[in-house]
Amino acid sequence: MSSIPEVKIGLEIHVQLTSLKTKLFCPTPSNYRGEEPNTYVCPVCLGLPGTLPVVNKKAIEYAIALALALNCEINDKLVFVRKHYFYPDLPKNYQISQYDGPGFSSIARNGYVKIFVDGKSKIVRIRRINIEEDPGKIHYIGSIETSPYSLVDYNRSGIALLEIVTEPDIESPKEARAFLDKLIAILEYLGITDTSREGAFRVDANISVAGGSRVEIKNIGSIKEVEKALTYEIIRQKNIVGKGGEVKRETRHWDSSKGVTVPLRSKEFEEDYRYFPDPDLPPMIITKTFIESVAKSLPELPDSRIERFIKQYELDEYRATVLVLIKWLADFFEECAKLYNNYKKLADLLITDFLRWVKEFNLSPRELKVQSIHIVKLLQYLDKGVISIKMLKESLPRIVKEGIDIDKLVAEGYTKLDDEIVIEKIVREVMAENPKAVKDALENPKAVNYLVGMVMKKTRGRADPNKTVEIIKRLLDEIRKKS
Ligand code: MN
């Protein structure tokens, strides 16, 4: 019997529909970021008495687009409910949301997302998608636990959110990451949100080990933090179970600066919210025609693009997935692929060194100066033997950062050194400078590598390795004959 505790993770993601011009139930503009607190507000999103919400139709369209992309069943009736709780960021004392229960329904249910982890595909089921409004934002002084007072800003109040809830099908922090990467890619392809904006993508994670109580970690801000918080929480819960204790059902907060989760409050239950249908928003019928028109307007989505990459470019699922989930990189790949047909080699360069330098220089895809032709030429020169792989790797950072043409580097003398007379001259220098290494190489053939390394160092990797080895062996033979 295996004694490894089983890990179950379910995610609840809140996504702001940042592509909408206005809030969910009022005409207040939604581009509040960077503005003075409490200036992007109106009587509706401030929850003043006597105001009435009017639903933003575009938000419904976006929700349906996401529901289709996540393979969900879409409800034909759109029902909004009031979720009651008292909190300073919620001026009405209820949040307009949706509820998946008797007499109510979420806009969409029963979907799935395919993820690819460690060479295997896996399905993560989607339980539901709700449309709801964002609350305001509470500002703490310092940390949430020690803040002497808090301030509230209602600019965010009433911004349209989609709440996406998965089934607890995720079994590791790595799978959680793969799921979130995929979800973010789908949202980006749909163009309904820019998840890179502060607070536009927030994750709550439910986690339990060995069938114990579920602990919810609230409001984690990035995928990297989700992975860290889950890793920490798994260890914490396993330690409790290991000592014969019981994990408490509660809500915890991820303190990213300390790298720990801390208790926030004991978990409230669904029935505490006193859901009831919002009388201000009577049920709306979503027609088949409307759903079909949204379906027709959908762009190519990650799953079909991955499939196309596998067929059209003969890539394996791993390479196709890595490329497609980074949309701009997949676009760049396709641009290069028009001019260069060793697709596997091209994909490898892009998903390894190329991507690493883009991240290293912190370049946003929009400010990239490098063009497809630069990368294509680089690979062509490598194929023709004009440059070595080492030189390709060395010149790549400049090409990525400055968008410089490899022809310019070659003209500056940046080519492979394969002139035997020149190499021999350098080999002789190296041997003269390293008498002990020469002695070792005479006795042990493996020690030749050290001399090759010294030649490479002197030529900054430009010497042709095969010719260098040949020349060293010939010169060593000459020494043997003499002695
Ligand atoms: Mn919610």
Coordinates of C-alpha atoms and ligand atoms in Angstrom, one line a residue:
M1 CA 0.0 0.0 0.0
S2 CA 1.3 3.4 -0.9
S3 CA 1.3 5.8 2.0
I4 CA 1.9 8.9 -0.1
P5 CA -1.0 11.3 0.7
E6 CA -3.1 12.2 -2.3
V7 CA -3.1 15.9 -3.2
K8 CA -6.3 17.5 -4.5
I9 CA -6.3 21.0 -5.8
G10 CA -9.2 23.0 -7.2
L11 CA -8.7 26.6 -8.5
E12 CA -11.1 29.5 -8.5
I13 CA -9.9 32.3 -10.8
H14 CA -11.2 35.8 -11.1
V15 CA -10.5 37.5 -14.4
Q16 CA -11.3 41.1 -15.1
L17 CA -12.7 41.8 -18.5
T18 CA -10.2 44.6 -19.2
S19 CA -11.2 44.8 -22.8
L20 CA -14.6 46.2 -21.8
K21 CA -14.9 50.0 -22.0
T22 CA -17.3 50.3 -19.1
K23 CA -18.2 48.5 -15.8
L24 CA -20.6 45.6 -15.6
F25 CA -23.8 47.4 -14.6
C26 CA -23.1 51.1 -15.2
P27 CA -21.6 53.4 -17.8
T28 CA -18.6 54.3 -15.7
P29 CA -15.3 53.8 -17.7
S30 CA -13.4 50.8 -16.6
N31 CA -9.8 52.1 -17.2
Y32 CA -9.4 53.1 -13.6
R33 CA -5.8 52.0 -13.2
G34 CA -3.4 54.7 -12.1
E35 CA -6.2 57.1 -11.4
E36 CA -7.0 59.0 -8.2
P37 CA -8.9 56.9 -5.7
N38 CA -12.7 57.2 -5.8
T39 CA -12.8 59.1 -9.1
Y40 CA -14.1 56.4 -11.4
V41 CA -17.4 56.0 -9.6
C42 CA -21.1 56.7 -10.1
P43 CA -24.2 56.2 -8.0
V44 CA -24.7 52.7 -9.3
C45 CA -21.2 51.3 -8.6
L46 CA -21.2 53.2 -5.2
G47 CA -24.4 51.3 -4.4
L48 CA -26.5 54.4 -3.6
P49 CA -30.2 53.8 -2.8
G50 CA -32.6 54.1 -5.8
T51 CA -30.1 53.2 -8.5
L52 CA -30.7 50.4 -10.9
P53 CA -28.1 48.1 -12.6
V54 CA -28.2 47.7 -16.4
V55 CA -26.1 44.7 -17.7
N56 CA -23.3 45.3 -20.1
K57 CA -24.2 43.1 -23.1
K58 CA -20.6 42.9 -24.3
A59 CA -19.7 41.2 -20.9
I60 CA -22.3 38.5 -21.7
E61 CA -20.7 38.0 -25.1
Y62 CA -17.2 37.6 -23.6
A63 CA -18.5 35.2 -21.0
I64 CA -20.0 33.0 -23.7
A65 CA -16.8 33.2 -25.8
L66 CA -14.9 31.9 -22.8
A67 CA -17.5 29.3 -22.1
L68 CA -17.2 28.0 -25.6
A69 CA -13.4 28.0 -25.5
L70 CA -13.5 26.0 -22.2
N71 CA -15.9 23.5 -23.8
C72 CA -18.8 24.3 -21.4
E73 CA -22.5 23.9 -21.6
I74 CA -24.1 27.3 -21.8
N75 CA -27.4 28.0 -19.9
D76 CA -30.2 29.5 -21.9
K77 CA -31.3 31.6 -18.9
L78 CA -29.1 34.2 -17.4
V79 CA -29.9 34.7 -13.7
F80 CA -28.1 37.2 -11.4
V81 CA -28.2 36.7 -7.7
R82 CA -27.2 38.7 -4.6
K83 CA -24.4 37.3 -2.6
H84 CA -24.7 38.9 0.8
Y85 CA -21.9 39.8 3.1
F86 CA -20.7 42.9 4.9
Y87 CA -17.3 44.3 4.0
P88 CA -16.1 47.9 3.5
D89 CA -15.2 47.2 -0.2
L90 CA -18.8 46.2 -0.9
P91 CA -21.0 49.3 -0.5
K92 CA -24.3 47.6 -1.3
N93 CA -23.5 44.8 1.3
Y94 CA -24.1 42.3 -1.5
Q95 CA -22.2 41.4 -4.6
I96 CA -24.2 40.8 -7.8
S97 CA -23.0 37.4 -8.9
Q98 CA -24.4 34.1 -10.1
Y99 CA -25.1 30.9 -8.2
D100 CA -25.1 27.4 -9.3
G101 CA -27.8 25.8 -7.2
P102 CA -31.5 24.9 -7.2
G103 CA -33.5 27.6 -9.0
F104 CA -30.4 29.4 -10.1
S105 CA -27.7 28.8 -12.6
S106 CA -24.2 29.9 -13.7
I107 CA -23.9 31.1 -17.2
A108 CA -21.9 28.0 -18.1
R109 CA -21.0 24.6 -16.6
N110 CA -19.3 21.3 -17.2
G111 CA -16.4 22.3 -19.3
Y112 CA -12.8 21.1 -19.5
V113 CA -9.3 22.2 -20.3
K114 CA -6.6 20.0 -21.7
I115 CA -3.1 20.5 -20.1
F116 CA 0.2 19.0 -21.0
V117 CA 2.6 18.1 -18.1
D118 CA 5.7 15.9 -18.1
G119 CA 5.0 14.5 -21.6
K120 CA 1.4 13.6 -20.8
S121 CA -2.0 15.2 -21.6
K122 CA -4.5 15.5 -18.9
I123 CA -8.0 16.9 -18.6
V124 CA -9.0 19.4 -15.9
R125 CA -12.7 19.8 -15.6
I126 CA -14.4 23.2 -15.3
R127 CA -17.2 23.2 -12.8
R128 CA -18.7 26.6 -13.7
I129 CA -18.2 30.1 -15.0
N130 CA -20.0 33.0 -13.2
I131 CA -20.3 36.6 -14.3
E132 CA -20.0 38.9 -11.3
E133 CA -18.9 42.4 -10.2
D134 CA -15.6 43.2 -8.6
P135 CA -15.7 44.8 -5.2
G136 CA -13.7 47.9 -4.4
K137 CA -10.1 47.7 -3.1
I138 CA -9.0 48.0 0.5
H139 CA -5.6 49.5 1.0
Y140 CA -3.6 48.4 4.0
I141 CA -0.7 50.2 5.6
G142 CA 2.1 47.7 5.5
S143 CA 0.8 44.1 5.9
I144 CA -2.8 43.0 6.2
E145 CA -2.2 41.7 9.8
T146 CA -0.5 44.8 11.3
S147 CA -2.1 47.7 9.4
P148 CA -3.4 50.2 12.0
Y149 CA -6.2 51.3 9.6
S150 CA -7.3 50.7 6.1
L151 CA -8.6 52.9 3.2
V152 CA -11.1 52.0 0.6
D153 CA -11.1 52.9 -3.1
Y154 CA -14.3 52.2 -5.1
N155 CA -12.7 52.7 -8.6
R156 CA -12.7 49.0 -9.0
S157 CA -16.2 48.5 -7.6
G158 CA -18.5 47.1 -10.4
I159 CA -15.8 46.1 -12.8
A160 CA -16.9 43.0 -14.8
L161 CA -15.4 39.7 -13.6
L162 CA -15.6 36.2 -14.8
E163 CA -15.2 33.6 -12.0
I164 CA -13.9 30.3 -13.3
V165 CA -14.0 27.3 -11.0
T166 CA -12.3 24.0 -11.6
E167 CA -13.1 20.6 -10.2
P168 CA -10.4 19.4 -7.8
D169 CA -8.6 17.5 -10.6
I170 CA -5.2 19.1 -10.2
E171 CA -2.7 17.0 -8.3
S172 CA 0.5 19.1 -8.1
P173 CA 1.7 22.7 -8.1
K174 CA 3.2 21.9 -11.5
E175 CA -0.2 20.9 -12.9
A176 CA -1.7 24.0 -11.4
R177 CA 0.8 26.1 -13.3
A178 CA 0.2 24.3 -16.6
F179 CA -3.6 24.8 -16.1
L180 CA -3.2 28.5 -15.4
D181 CA -0.7 29.0 -18.3
K182 CA -3.3 27.4 -20.6
L183 CA -6.2 29.5 -19.2
I184 CA -4.2 32.7 -19.6
A185 CA -3.3 31.8 -23.2
I186 CA -7.0 31.1 -24.0
L187 CA -8.0 34.5 -22.5
E188 CA -5.3 36.2 -24.6
Y189 CA -6.3 34.5 -27.8
L190 CA -9.9 35.5 -27.1
G191 CA -8.7 39.1 -26.5
I192 CA -11.1 39.6 -23.7
T193 CA -8.6 40.5 -21.0
D194 CA -5.0 41.6 -20.6
T195 CA -4.0 39.4 -17.7
S196 CA -0.6 41.2 -17.3
R197 CA -2.4 44.2 -15.8
E198 CA -2.2 44.5 -12.0
G199 CA -5.1 42.6 -10.3
A200 CA -6.7 41.5 -13.6
F201 CA -6.0 37.8 -12.8
R202 CA -6.4 36.5 -9.3
V203 CA -6.3 33.0 -8.0
D204 CA -7.8 31.3 -5.0
A205 CA -6.6 27.7 -4.5
N206 CA -8.5 25.0 -2.6
I207 CA -6.2 22.3 -1.4
S208 CA -6.5 19.1 0.6
V209 CA -4.2 16.2 1.3
A210 CA -5.1 12.6 2.1
G211 CA -8.8 13.3 2.0
G212 CA -8.5 15.8 4.8
S213 CA -10.2 19.2 5.1
R214 CA -10.0 21.7 2.3
V215 CA -8.0 24.8 2.9
E216 CA -8.6 27.8 0.8
I217 CA -5.7 30.2 0.0
K218 CA -7.1 33.6 -1.1
N219 CA -6.1 36.1 -3.7
I220 CA -2.7 34.9 -5.1
G221 CA -1.5 37.4 -7.6
S222 CA 0.6 35.4 -10.1
I223 CA 1.2 31.9 -11.4
K224 CA 4.6 31.8 -9.9
E225 CA 3.1 32.7 -6.5
V226 CA 0.4 30.0 -6.9
E227 CA 3.1 27.4 -7.4
K228 CA 5.0 28.5 -4.3
A229 CA 1.9 28.9 -2.1
L230 CA 0.7 25.4 -3.1
T231 CA 4.1 23.8 -2.5
Y232 CA 4.2 25.4 0.9
E233 CA 0.7 24.4 1.8
I234 CA 1.2 20.8 0.7
I235 CA 4.2 20.5 3.1
R236 CA 2.3 22.2 5.9
Q237 CA -0.7 19.9 5.6
K238 CA 1.4 16.7 5.2
N239 CA 3.3 17.6 8.4
I240 CA 0.1 18.0 10.3
V241 CA -1.2 14.7 9.0
G242 CA 2.2 13.0 9.5
K243 CA 2.0 13.9 13.2
G244 CA -1.4 12.4 13.5
G245 CA -3.2 15.8 13.6
E246 CA -6.1 17.0 11.6
V247 CA -6.0 19.9 9.1
K248 CA -8.5 22.6 10.0
R249 CA -11.0 23.9 7.4
E250 CA -10.1 27.5 7.0
T251 CA -9.2 30.3 4.7
R252 CA -5.5 31.3 4.6
H253 CA -3.6 34.2 3.2
W254 CA -0.4 33.7 1.2
D255 CA 2.3 36.0 2.5
S256 CA 4.7 36.1 -0.5
S257 CA 7.4 38.1 1.3
K258 CA 7.7 35.5 4.0
G259 CA 6.8 32.6 1.8
V260 CA 4.2 31.2 4.2
T261 CA 0.4 30.9 4.4
V262 CA -1.2 32.4 7.5
P263 CA -4.7 31.8 8.9
L264 CA -7.2 34.5 7.8
R265 CA -10.6 33.2 9.0
S266 CA -12.4 30.0 9.5
K267 CA -14.1 29.0 6.3
E268 CA -17.6 30.4 5.7
F269 CA -20.2 28.2 4.1
E270 CA -22.2 28.8 1.0
E271 CA -25.5 29.1 3.0
D272 CA -24.0 32.0 5.0
Y273 CA -24.3 34.2 1.9
R274 CA -28.1 34.0 1.7
Y275 CA -28.2 34.0 -2.1
F276 CA -31.4 35.2 -3.7
P277 CA -32.2 36.3 -7.2
D278 CA -31.6 40.0 -7.8
P279 CA -35.0 41.6 -8.3
D280 CA -33.4 44.5 -10.2
L281 CA -32.1 42.1 -12.9
P282 CA -34.9 39.8 -14.2
P283 CA -33.7 36.6 -15.9
M284 CA -32.6 37.1 -19.5
I285 CA -32.9 34.5 -22.2
I286 CA -29.7 33.7 -24.1
T287 CA -30.8 32.6 -27.6
K288 CA -29.1 29.9 -29.7
T289 CA -28.7 32.5 -32.4
F290 CA -26.7 34.7 -30.1
I291 CA -24.5 31.8 -29.0
E292 CA -23.9 30.8 -32.6
S293 CA -23.0 34.3 -33.6
V294 CA -20.4 34.4 -30.8
A295 CA -19.1 30.9 -31.8
K296 CA -18.6 32.2 -35.4
S297 CA -16.6 35.1 -34.3
L298 CA -14.1 33.0 -32.2
P299 CA -10.5 33.2 -33.4
E300 CA -8.2 30.1 -33.7
L301 CA -7.8 28.9 -30.1
P302 CA -4.7 27.3 -28.5
D303 CA -5.9 23.6 -28.8
S304 CA -6.6 23.9 -32.6
R305 CA -3.4 25.8 -33.1
I306 CA -1.4 23.2 -31.3
E307 CA -3.0 20.5 -33.5
R308 CA -2.3 22.6 -36.6
F309 CA 1.4 23.1 -35.5
I310 CA 1.8 19.3 -35.1
K311 CA 0.4 18.6 -38.5
Q312 CA 1.7 21.6 -40.5
Y313 CA 5.2 21.8 -39.0
E314 CA 5.5 18.2 -37.8
L315 CA 6.3 19.3 -34.3
D316 CA 5.7 17.1 -31.3
E317 CA 3.1 18.0 -28.7
Y318 CA 5.6 19.4 -26.3
R319 CA 7.2 21.9 -28.7
A320 CA 3.8 22.8 -30.2
T321 CA 2.4 23.5 -26.8
V322 CA 5.2 25.6 -25.5
L323 CA 5.1 27.8 -28.7
V324 CA 1.3 28.2 -28.9
L325 CA 0.8 29.0 -25.2
I326 CA 3.0 32.1 -25.8
K327 CA 1.0 33.7 -28.5
W328 CA 3.5 36.3 -29.7
L329 CA 6.2 33.5 -29.9
A330 CA 3.9 31.3 -31.9
D331 CA 3.2 34.2 -34.3
F332 CA 7.0 34.9 -34.6
F333 CA 7.6 31.2 -35.2
E334 CA 5.1 31.2 -38.1
E335 CA 6.7 34.3 -39.6
C336 CA 10.2 32.6 -39.5
A337 CA 8.7 29.3 -40.8
K338 CA 7.7 31.0 -44.1
L339 CA 11.4 31.4 -44.8
Y340 CA 13.0 28.4 -43.1
N341 CA 11.8 24.9 -43.2
N342 CA 13.8 23.0 -40.5
Y343 CA 10.8 23.7 -38.2
K344 CA 12.1 21.5 -35.3
K345 CA 15.4 23.3 -35.2
L346 CA 13.6 26.7 -35.5
A347 CA 11.2 25.8 -32.6
D348 CA 14.1 24.6 -30.4
L349 CA 16.0 27.9 -30.9
L350 CA 12.9 29.9 -30.1
I351 CA 11.7 28.0 -27.0
T352 CA 15.2 27.8 -25.4
D353 CA 17.9 30.4 -25.9
F354 CA 15.8 33.0 -27.8
L355 CA 13.0 33.0 -25.1
R356 CA 15.6 33.0 -22.4
W357 CA 17.2 36.2 -23.7
V358 CA 13.9 37.9 -24.2
K359 CA 13.1 37.2 -20.5
E360 CA 16.7 38.1 -19.4
F361 CA 16.5 41.5 -21.0
N362 CA 12.9 41.9 -19.8
L363 CA 11.7 42.8 -23.3
S364 CA 8.0 43.0 -23.9
P365 CA 7.0 41.4 -27.2
R366 CA 5.9 44.8 -28.5
E367 CA 9.3 46.3 -28.1
L368 CA 11.2 43.5 -29.7
K369 CA 13.5 44.8 -32.4
V370 CA 14.5 41.4 -33.7
Q371 CA 12.9 40.3 -36.9
S372 CA 12.1 36.9 -38.3
I373 CA 14.8 37.4 -41.0
H374 CA 17.5 37.8 -38.4
I375 CA 16.7 34.4 -36.8
V376 CA 16.3 32.7 -40.2
K377 CA 19.7 34.0 -41.4
L378 CA 21.3 32.9 -38.2
L379 CA 20.1 29.4 -38.7
Q380 CA 21.0 29.4 -42.4
Y381 CA 24.6 30.5 -41.6
L382 CA 24.8 27.7 -39.0
D383 CA 23.5 25.2 -41.6
K384 CA 26.1 26.3 -44.1
G385 CA 28.9 26.2 -41.5
V386 CA 29.6 29.9 -41.7
I387 CA 29.2 30.1 -37.9
S388 CA 29.4 27.5 -35.2
I389 CA 26.7 26.7 -32.7
K390 CA 28.8 28.4 -30.0
M391 CA 28.9 31.5 -32.1
L392 CA 25.2 31.4 -32.7
K393 CA 24.6 31.2 -29.0
E394 CA 27.1 34.1 -28.4
S395 CA 25.7 36.4 -31.0
L396 CA 22.0 35.7 -30.0
P397 CA 21.8 38.2 -27.1
R398 CA 22.9 41.1 -29.3
I399 CA 20.5 40.0 -32.1
V400 CA 17.6 39.7 -29.6
K401 CA 18.4 42.9 -27.8
E402 CA 19.5 45.2 -30.6
G403 CA 17.8 43.5 -33.6
I404 CA 21.2 43.6 -35.2
D405 CA 21.8 41.7 -38.5
I406 CA 24.1 38.7 -38.4
D407 CA 25.6 39.9 -41.7
K408 CA 27.0 42.9 -39.8
L409 CA 28.6 40.6 -37.2
V410 CA 30.0 38.4 -39.9
A411 CA 31.5 41.5 -41.7
E412 CA 33.1 42.4 -38.4
G413 CA 35.0 39.1 -38.7
Y414 CA 32.7 37.1 -36.6
T415 CA 32.9 33.9 -38.6
K416 CA 34.1 30.4 -37.8
L417 CA 37.8 30.0 -37.9
D418 CA 38.6 27.1 -40.2
D419 CA 41.9 28.3 -41.7
E420 CA 44.3 25.5 -40.7
I421 CA 47.4 27.7 -40.8
V422 CA 45.8 30.2 -38.4
I423 CA 44.5 27.4 -36.1
E424 CA 47.9 25.7 -36.1
K425 CA 49.5 29.0 -35.1
I426 CA 47.1 29.2 -32.1
V427 CA 47.6 25.5 -31.2
R428 CA 51.4 26.0 -31.1
E429 CA 50.9 29.1 -28.8
V430 CA 48.7 27.1 -26.5
M431 CA 51.1 24.2 -26.3
A432 CA 54.0 26.5 -25.6
E433 CA 52.1 28.1 -22.8
N434 CA 50.9 24.8 -21.2
P435 CA 53.9 22.4 -21.1
K436 CA 52.3 20.3 -18.4
A437 CA 49.1 19.8 -20.4
V438 CA 51.2 18.7 -23.3
K439 CA 53.0 16.2 -21.2
D440 CA 49.6 14.8 -19.9
A441 CA 48.2 14.7 -23.5
L442 CA 51.2 12.7 -24.7
E443 CA 50.5 10.0 -22.0
N444 CA 46.7 10.1 -21.9
P445 CA 44.6 10.7 -25.1
K446 CA 41.7 12.0 -23.0
A447 CA 43.9 14.9 -21.8
V448 CA 43.8 16.3 -25.4
N449 CA 40.4 17.8 -24.6
Y450 CA 42.1 20.2 -22.2
L451 CA 44.2 21.6 -25.0
V452 CA 41.2 21.8 -27.3
G453 CA 39.4 23.8 -24.6
M454 CA 42.3 26.3 -24.3
V455 CA 42.3 26.8 -28.1
M456 CA 38.5 27.5 -27.9
K457 CA 39.0 29.9 -25.1
K458 CA 41.7 31.8 -27.1
T459 CA 39.5 32.0 -30.2
R460 CA 36.3 32.7 -28.3
G461 CA 34.8 29.5 -29.7
R462 CA 35.5 30.3 -33.3
A463 CA 38.0 27.6 -34.0
D464 CA 36.7 24.6 -36.0
P465 CA 36.7 21.9 -33.3
N466 CA 37.4 18.9 -35.7
K467 CA 40.4 20.7 -37.3
T468 CA 41.7 21.8 -33.9
V469 CA 41.7 18.2 -32.6
E470 CA 43.4 17.0 -35.8
I471 CA 46.2 19.6 -35.6
I472 CA 46.8 18.9 -31.9
K473 CA 47.1 15.2 -32.5
R474 CA 49.5 15.8 -35.4
L475 CA 51.7 18.1 -33.4
L476 CA 51.7 15.6 -30.4
D477 CA 52.8 12.8 -32.9
E478 CA 55.6 15.0 -34.1
I479 CA 56.8 15.5 -30.5
R480 CA 56.6 11.7 -29.9
K481 CA 58.7 11.0 -33.0
K482 CA 61.4 13.5 -32.0
S483 CA 61.8 12.0 -28.5
Ligands
MN1 MN -16.2 35.4 -6.9

